[in-house]
Amino acid sequence: MLIILFLIVTNVATLILFHYKSIKCKQLESMLLRMRMTPHFLFNRLTNIHVNLYNINKELSTIIIDTANYIRYYVEHIDKLLVPLSQELAHWEESIHLYTKQLAKNVEFKYTFPNDFNPELMIVPALLDDIINNCFKRVKKHNGYIHLNITVEDQKLLFVCENNFDIYKNHSLQSGLKSLQKMLQLHYRHKHRLNIIEKNEYYQIQIMLRLS
């Protein structure tokens, strides 16, 4: 009798646990779906604001549509393992275009992008977004400069960015750098080189990727 009662209790507990896990899975699935829908909703709203604001403030309207395009890239590509290098470079250029609109007038910005490379080269999407963002976020507001150079030779991409920075913003680098290091180890374990030079108010990051 005790054995039968034990089996009944065990089965009931198993059913309750299964039901609980089923509910949790549905909640998690629902949450993930909402998370995926949120960016779509956001950039659609931003596009509507852009249209309504264009005749009132063209500069602000342009910033809004650039932001919407930035979000759109994430929505369409962030769940992909690889994207064409040409698409990623276009995304970086759009990001830089957006950031430069927020720079102080006395900040010097120079950059070069490759225009001739193997169209079949692929890269992890949004790989260097945090680092590009840090270059603009940390640059000195007075007499600052950012020099960004991206070259592609054969199957190697070389990213070099240097800028001067405000000392008190030094901590802002850490989260983006740690994220990048993890991504490089995960996707380019034996196919990358990362060098960082930081001295006084001078900062340079060099990233080499073998895209083969």
PDB file of C-alpha atoms in Angstrom:
ATOM      1  CA  MET A   1       0.000   0.000   0.000  1.00  0.00           C
ATOM      2  CA  LEU A   2       2.812   2.367   0.879  1.00  0.00           C
ATOM      3  CA  ILE A   3       4.545   1.548  -2.392  1.00  0.00           C
ATOM      4  CA  ILE A   4       1.379   2.327  -4.378  1.00  0.00           C
ATOM      5  CA  LEU A   5       0.895   5.579  -2.459  1.00  0.00           C
ATOM      6  CA  PHE A   6       4.530   6.494  -3.069  1.00  0.00           C
ATOM      7  CA  LEU A   7       4.157   5.853  -6.803  1.00  0.00           C
ATOM      8  CA  ILE A   8       0.979   7.939  -6.938  1.00  0.00           C
ATOM      9  CA  VAL A   9       2.630  10.847  -5.100  1.00  0.00           C
ATOM     10  CA  THR A  10       5.726  10.589  -7.338  1.00  0.00           C
ATOM     11  CA  ASN A  11       3.639  10.620 -10.510  1.00  0.00           C
ATOM     12  CA  VAL A  12       1.580  13.564  -9.298  1.00  0.00           C
ATOM     13  CA  ALA A  13       4.768  15.470  -8.399  1.00  0.00           C
ATOM     14  CA  THR A  14       6.195  14.664 -11.828  1.00  0.00           C
ATOM     15  CA  LEU A  15       3.057  15.933 -13.548  1.00  0.00           C
ATOM     16  CA  ILE A  16       3.103  19.132 -11.467  1.00  0.00           C
ATOM     17  CA  LEU A  17       6.792  19.688 -12.277  1.00  0.00           C
ATOM     18  CA  PHE A  18       6.175  19.010 -15.973  1.00  0.00           C
ATOM     19  CA  HIS A  19       3.250  21.429 -15.967  1.00  0.00           C
ATOM     20  CA  TYR A  20       5.358  24.053 -14.167  1.00  0.00           C
ATOM     21  CA  LYS A  21       8.199  23.650 -16.662  1.00  0.00           C
ATOM     22  CA  SER A  22       5.719  23.817 -19.535  1.00  0.00           C
ATOM     23  CA  ILE A  23       4.340  27.111 -18.232  1.00  0.00           C
ATOM     24  CA  LYS A  24       7.853  28.475 -17.703  1.00  0.00           C
ATOM     25  CA  CYS A  25       8.853  27.458 -21.234  1.00  0.00           C
ATOM     26  CA  LYS A  26       5.799  29.186 -22.654  1.00  0.00           C
ATOM     27  CA  GLN A  27       6.562  32.299 -20.605  1.00  0.00           C
ATOM     28  CA  LEU A  28      10.164  32.246 -21.817  1.00  0.00           C
ATOM     29  CA  GLU A  29       9.071  31.731 -25.402  1.00  0.00           C
ATOM     30  CA  SER A  30       6.576  34.572 -25.083  1.00  0.00           C
ATOM     31  CA  MET A  31       9.243  36.834 -23.576  1.00  0.00           C
ATOM     32  CA  LEU A  32      11.670  36.049 -26.402  1.00  0.00           C
ATOM     33  CA  LEU A  33       8.979  36.769 -28.975  1.00  0.00           C
ATOM     34  CA  ARG A  34       8.253  40.115 -27.312  1.00  0.00           C
ATOM     35  CA  MET A  35      11.961  40.904 -27.287  1.00  0.00           C
ATOM     36  CA  ARG A  36      12.149  40.184 -31.010  1.00  0.00           C
ATOM     37  CA  MET A  37       9.093  42.289 -31.722  1.00  0.00           C
ATOM     38  CA  THR A  38      10.252  45.300 -29.732  1.00  0.00           C
ATOM     39  CA  PRO A  39      13.006  46.395 -32.159  1.00  0.00           C
ATOM     40  CA  HIS A  40      10.609  46.105 -35.110  1.00  0.00           C
ATOM     41  CA  PHE A  41       8.091  48.264 -33.305  1.00  0.00           C
ATOM     42  CA  LEU A  42      10.768  50.746 -32.292  1.00  0.00           C
ATOM     43  CA  PHE A  43      12.278  51.375 -35.707  1.00  0.00           C
ATOM     44  CA  ASN A  44       8.840  51.524 -37.308  1.00  0.00           C
ATOM     45  CA  ARG A  45       7.877  54.219 -34.789  1.00  0.00           C
ATOM     46  CA  LEU A  46      11.132  56.053 -35.431  1.00  0.00           C
ATOM     47  CA  THR A  47      10.431  55.983 -39.166  1.00  0.00           C
ATOM     48  CA  ASN A  48       6.985  57.518 -38.576  1.00  0.00           C
ATOM     49  CA  ILE A  49       8.503  60.239 -36.382  1.00  0.00           C
ATOM     50  CA  HIS A  50      11.079  60.948 -39.092  1.00  0.00           C
ATOM     51  CA  VAL A  51       8.363  61.485 -41.698  1.00  0.00           C
ATOM     52  CA  ASN A  52       6.335  63.814 -39.451  1.00  0.00           C
ATOM     53  CA  LEU A  53       9.357  65.762 -38.266  1.00  0.00           C
ATOM     54  CA  TYR A  54      11.110  66.217 -41.611  1.00  0.00           C
ATOM     55  CA  ASN A  55       9.481  69.544 -42.500  1.00  0.00           C
ATOM     56  CA  ILE A  56      10.038  70.912 -38.996  1.00  0.00           C
ATOM     57  CA  ASN A  57      13.644  69.937 -38.261  1.00  0.00           C
ATOM     58  CA  LYS A  58      15.480  68.157 -41.086  1.00  0.00           C
ATOM     59  CA  GLU A  59      18.692  67.628 -39.110  1.00  0.00           C
ATOM     60  CA  LEU A  60      16.941  65.950 -36.186  1.00  0.00           C
ATOM     61  CA  SER A  61      14.732  64.009 -38.585  1.00  0.00           C
ATOM     62  CA  THR A  62      17.830  62.646 -40.349  1.00  0.00           C
ATOM     63  CA  ILE A  63      19.359  61.530 -37.043  1.00  0.00           C
ATOM     64  CA  ILE A  64      16.141  59.681 -36.210  1.00  0.00           C
ATOM     65  CA  ILE A  65      16.023  57.801 -39.530  1.00  0.00           C
ATOM     66  CA  ASP A  66      19.736  56.936 -39.208  1.00  0.00           C
ATOM     67  CA  THR A  67      18.986  55.489 -35.774  1.00  0.00           C
ATOM     68  CA  ALA A  68      16.079  53.507 -37.227  1.00  0.00           C
ATOM     69  CA  ASN A  69      18.364  52.075 -39.930  1.00  0.00           C
ATOM     70  CA  TYR A  70      20.906  51.157 -37.268  1.00  0.00           C
ATOM     71  CA  ILE A  71      18.242  49.223 -35.344  1.00  0.00           C
ATOM     72  CA  ARG A  72      16.970  47.627 -38.561  1.00  0.00           C
ATOM     73  CA  TYR A  73      20.403  46.125 -39.222  1.00  0.00           C
ATOM     74  CA  TYR A  74      20.350  44.471 -35.809  1.00  0.00           C
ATOM     75  CA  VAL A  75      16.856  43.109 -36.314  1.00  0.00           C
ATOM     76  CA  GLU A  76      17.697  41.610 -39.695  1.00  0.00           C
ATOM     77  CA  HIS A  77      21.218  40.327 -39.062  1.00  0.00           C
ATOM     78  CA  ILE A  78      22.055  39.867 -35.384  1.00  0.00           C
ATOM     79  CA  ASP A  79      20.797  36.264 -35.267  1.00  0.00           C
ATOM     80  CA  LYS A  80      22.985  35.261 -38.237  1.00  0.00           C
ATOM     81  CA  LEU A  81      26.342  33.612 -37.736  1.00  0.00           C
ATOM     82  CA  LEU A  82      27.950  35.451 -40.662  1.00  0.00           C
ATOM     83  CA  VAL A  83      27.072  38.278 -43.050  1.00  0.00           C
ATOM     84  CA  PRO A  84      28.826  39.560 -46.185  1.00  0.00           C
ATOM     85  CA  LEU A  85      31.699  41.883 -45.312  1.00  0.00           C
ATOM     86  CA  SER A  86      30.257  44.496 -47.669  1.00  0.00           C
ATOM     87  CA  GLN A  87      27.057  44.676 -45.571  1.00  0.00           C
ATOM     88  CA  GLU A  88      28.994  44.942 -42.323  1.00  0.00           C
ATOM     89  CA  LEU A  89      31.194  47.736 -43.690  1.00  0.00           C
ATOM     90  CA  ALA A  90      28.083  49.601 -44.842  1.00  0.00           C
ATOM     91  CA  HIS A  91      26.669  49.187 -41.333  1.00  0.00           C
ATOM     92  CA  TRP A  92      29.877  50.581 -39.801  1.00  0.00           C
ATOM     93  CA  GLU A  93      29.760  53.549 -42.148  1.00  0.00           C
ATOM     94  CA  GLU A  94      26.146  54.268 -41.194  1.00  0.00           C
ATOM     95  CA  SER A  95      27.073  54.020 -37.519  1.00  0.00           C
ATOM     96  CA  ILE A  96      30.005  56.404 -37.986  1.00  0.00           C
ATOM     97  CA  HIS A  97      27.801  58.803 -39.930  1.00  0.00           C
ATOM     98  CA  LEU A  98      25.392  58.812 -36.984  1.00  0.00           C
ATOM     99  CA  TYR A  99      28.139  59.306 -34.387  1.00  0.00           C
ATOM    100  CA  THR A 100      29.843  62.159 -36.250  1.00  0.00           C
ATOM    101  CA  LYS A 101      26.672  64.232 -36.046  1.00  0.00           C
ATOM    102  CA  GLN A 102      27.098  64.265 -32.268  1.00  0.00           C
ATOM    103  CA  LEU A 103      30.769  65.272 -32.275  1.00  0.00           C
ATOM    104  CA  ALA A 104      31.846  68.687 -31.062  1.00  0.00           C
ATOM    105  CA  LYS A 105      32.924  70.983 -33.889  1.00  0.00           C
ATOM    106  CA  ASN A 106      36.535  71.075 -32.741  1.00  0.00           C
ATOM    107  CA  VAL A 107      36.928  67.271 -32.816  1.00  0.00           C
ATOM    108  CA  GLU A 108      38.914  66.098 -35.844  1.00  0.00           C
ATOM    109  CA  PHE A 109      37.686  62.936 -37.507  1.00  0.00           C
ATOM    110  CA  LYS A 110      39.380  61.102 -40.364  1.00  0.00           C
ATOM    111  CA  TYR A 111      38.649  57.653 -41.677  1.00  0.00           C
ATOM    112  CA  THR A 112      39.357  55.361 -44.622  1.00  0.00           C
ATOM    113  CA  PHE A 113      37.335  52.358 -45.748  1.00  0.00           C
ATOM    114  CA  PRO A 114      38.251  49.666 -48.279  1.00  0.00           C
ATOM    115  CA  ASN A 115      36.457  49.745 -51.621  1.00  0.00           C
ATOM    116  CA  ASP A 116      38.064  46.800 -53.374  1.00  0.00           C
ATOM    117  CA  PHE A 117      37.986  43.335 -51.794  1.00  0.00           C
ATOM    118  CA  ASN A 118      36.718  39.814 -52.363  1.00  0.00           C
ATOM    119  CA  PRO A 119      32.884  40.032 -52.374  1.00  0.00           C
ATOM    120  CA  GLU A 120      32.656  36.508 -50.958  1.00  0.00           C
ATOM    121  CA  LEU A 121      34.297  37.441 -47.647  1.00  0.00           C
ATOM    122  CA  MET A 122      32.041  36.986 -44.613  1.00  0.00           C
ATOM    123  CA  ILE A 123      32.208  38.322 -41.050  1.00  0.00           C
ATOM    124  CA  VAL A 124      30.338  38.047 -37.740  1.00  0.00           C
ATOM    125  CA  PRO A 125      27.667  40.822 -37.690  1.00  0.00           C
ATOM    126  CA  ALA A 126      28.059  43.854 -35.402  1.00  0.00           C
ATOM    127  CA  LEU A 127      31.423  42.525 -34.246  1.00  0.00           C
ATOM    128  CA  LEU A 128      33.144  45.883 -33.729  1.00  0.00           C
ATOM    129  CA  ASP A 129      30.148  48.041 -32.860  1.00  0.00           C
ATOM    130  CA  ASP A 130      31.118  48.488 -29.198  1.00  0.00           C
ATOM    131  CA  ILE A 131      34.677  49.471 -30.083  1.00  0.00           C
ATOM    132  CA  ILE A 132      33.575  52.030 -32.678  1.00  0.00           C
ATOM    133  CA  ASN A 133      31.107  53.430 -30.158  1.00  0.00           C
ATOM    134  CA  ASN A 134      33.866  53.715 -27.524  1.00  0.00           C
ATOM    135  CA  CYS A 135      36.091  55.700 -29.883  1.00  0.00           C
ATOM    136  CA  PHE A 136      33.418  58.370 -30.187  1.00  0.00           C
ATOM    137  CA  LYS A 137      32.207  58.201 -26.598  1.00  0.00           C
ATOM    138  CA  ARG A 138      35.644  58.574 -25.015  1.00  0.00           C
ATOM    139  CA  VAL A 139      37.189  61.181 -27.355  1.00  0.00           C
ATOM    140  CA  LYS A 140      38.172  64.516 -25.842  1.00  0.00           C
ATOM    141  CA  LYS A 141      35.477  67.133 -26.299  1.00  0.00           C
ATOM    142  CA  HIS A 142      38.053  69.902 -26.761  1.00  0.00           C
ATOM    143  CA  ASN A 143      40.809  69.473 -29.343  1.00  0.00           C
ATOM    144  CA  GLY A 144      39.936  65.811 -29.707  1.00  0.00           C
ATOM    145  CA  TYR A 145      40.659  63.592 -32.676  1.00  0.00           C
ATOM    146  CA  ILE A 146      39.639  60.193 -34.034  1.00  0.00           C
ATOM    147  CA  HIS A 147      41.579  58.479 -36.807  1.00  0.00           C
ATOM    148  CA  LEU A 148      39.993  55.286 -38.101  1.00  0.00           C
ATOM    149  CA  ASN A 149      41.527  53.113 -40.776  1.00  0.00           C
ATOM    150  CA  ILE A 150      40.049  49.861 -42.126  1.00  0.00           C
ATOM    151  CA  THR A 151      41.850  47.879 -44.810  1.00  0.00           C
ATOM    152  CA  VAL A 152      41.201  44.500 -46.410  1.00  0.00           C
ATOM    153  CA  GLU A 153      44.061  42.666 -48.059  1.00  0.00           C
ATOM    154  CA  ASP A 154      43.550  39.178 -49.454  1.00  0.00           C
ATOM    155  CA  GLN A 155      41.493  37.542 -46.671  1.00  0.00           C
ATOM    156  CA  LYS A 156      42.630  39.736 -43.786  1.00  0.00           C
ATOM    157  CA  LEU A 157      40.815  42.700 -42.314  1.00  0.00           C
ATOM    158  CA  LEU A 158      42.834  45.245 -40.345  1.00  0.00           C
ATOM    159  CA  PHE A 159      40.992  47.700 -38.108  1.00  0.00           C
ATOM    160  CA  VAL A 160      43.039  50.499 -36.526  1.00  0.00           C
ATOM    161  CA  CYS A 161      41.475  53.287 -34.504  1.00  0.00           C
ATOM    162  CA  GLU A 162      43.273  55.880 -32.419  1.00  0.00           C
ATOM    163  CA  ASN A 163      41.972  58.829 -30.473  1.00  0.00           C
ATOM    164  CA  ASN A 164      42.771  61.001 -27.496  1.00  0.00           C
ATOM    165  CA  PHE A 165      40.410  60.701 -24.565  1.00  0.00           C
ATOM    166  CA  ASP A 166      39.257  62.280 -21.339  1.00  0.00           C
ATOM    167  CA  ILE A 167      40.853  60.468 -18.408  1.00  0.00           C
ATOM    168  CA  TYR A 168      37.651  60.396 -16.386  1.00  0.00           C
ATOM    169  CA  LYS A 169      35.960  58.358 -19.141  1.00  0.00           C
ATOM    170  CA  ASN A 170      38.598  55.656 -19.093  1.00  0.00           C
ATOM    171  CA  HIS A 171      36.289  53.141 -17.391  1.00  0.00           C
ATOM    172  CA  SER A 172      33.815  53.214 -20.294  1.00  0.00           C
ATOM    173  CA  LEU A 173      36.118  51.067 -22.407  1.00  0.00           C
ATOM    174  CA  GLN A 174      36.025  47.962 -20.251  1.00  0.00           C
ATOM    175  CA  SER A 175      32.593  46.503 -21.009  1.00  0.00           C
ATOM    176  CA  GLY A 176      32.945  46.870 -24.775  1.00  0.00           C
ATOM    177  CA  LEU A 177      36.475  45.469 -24.766  1.00  0.00           C
ATOM    178  CA  LYS A 178      35.534  42.425 -22.688  1.00  0.00           C
ATOM    179  CA  SER A 179      32.621  41.715 -24.990  1.00  0.00           C
ATOM    180  CA  LEU A 180      34.894  41.983 -28.043  1.00  0.00           C
ATOM    181  CA  GLN A 181      37.514  39.669 -26.526  1.00  0.00           C
ATOM    182  CA  LYS A 182      34.869  37.025 -25.863  1.00  0.00           C
ATOM    183  CA  MET A 183      33.516  37.322 -29.395  1.00  0.00           C
ATOM    184  CA  LEU A 184      36.981  37.029 -30.921  1.00  0.00           C
ATOM    185  CA  GLN A 185      37.765  33.945 -28.842  1.00  0.00           C
ATOM    186  CA  LEU A 186      34.430  32.400 -29.758  1.00  0.00           C
ATOM    187  CA  HIS A 187      34.434  33.072 -33.503  1.00  0.00           C
ATOM    188  CA  TYR A 188      38.079  33.781 -34.419  1.00  0.00           C
ATOM    189  CA  ARG A 189      40.036  31.806 -31.824  1.00  0.00           C
ATOM    190  CA  HIS A 190      43.156  31.287 -33.945  1.00  0.00           C
ATOM    191  CA  LYS A 191      42.341  33.846 -36.598  1.00  0.00           C
ATOM    192  CA  HIS A 192      42.750  37.182 -34.867  1.00  0.00           C
ATOM    193  CA  ARG A 193      45.232  39.535 -33.278  1.00  0.00           C
ATOM    194  CA  LEU A 194      44.287  42.260 -30.801  1.00  0.00           C
ATOM    195  CA  ASN A 195      46.731  44.971 -29.708  1.00  0.00           C
ATOM    196  CA  ILE A 196      45.961  47.913 -27.436  1.00  0.00           C
ATOM    197  CA  ILE A 197      48.186  50.900 -26.778  1.00  0.00           C
ATOM    198  CA  GLU A 198      47.099  53.279 -24.038  1.00  0.00           C
ATOM    199  CA  LYS A 199      49.300  56.013 -22.613  1.00  0.00           C
ATOM    200  CA  ASN A 200      48.312  59.238 -20.897  1.00  0.00           C
ATOM    201  CA  GLU A 201      45.501  60.522 -23.121  1.00  0.00           C
ATOM    202  CA  TYR A 202      46.427  58.479 -26.188  1.00  0.00           C
ATOM    203  CA  TYR A 203      44.581  55.298 -27.130  1.00  0.00           C
ATOM    204  CA  GLN A 204      44.943  52.976 -30.097  1.00  0.00           C
ATOM    205  CA  ILE A 205      43.334  49.610 -30.815  1.00  0.00           C
ATOM    206  CA  GLN A 206      44.469  47.307 -33.595  1.00  0.00           C
ATOM    207  CA  ILE A 207      42.412  44.295 -34.651  1.00  0.00           C
ATOM    208  CA  MET A 208      43.423  41.846 -37.333  1.00  0.00           C
ATOM    209  CA  LEU A 209      40.931  39.231 -38.529  1.00  0.00           C
ATOM    210  CA  ARG A 210      41.525  36.400 -40.946  1.00  0.00           C
ATOM    211  CA  LEU A 211      38.206  35.999 -42.702  1.00  0.00           C
ATOM    212  CA  SER A 212      38.985  32.799 -44.586  1.00  0.00           C
TER     213      SER A 212
END
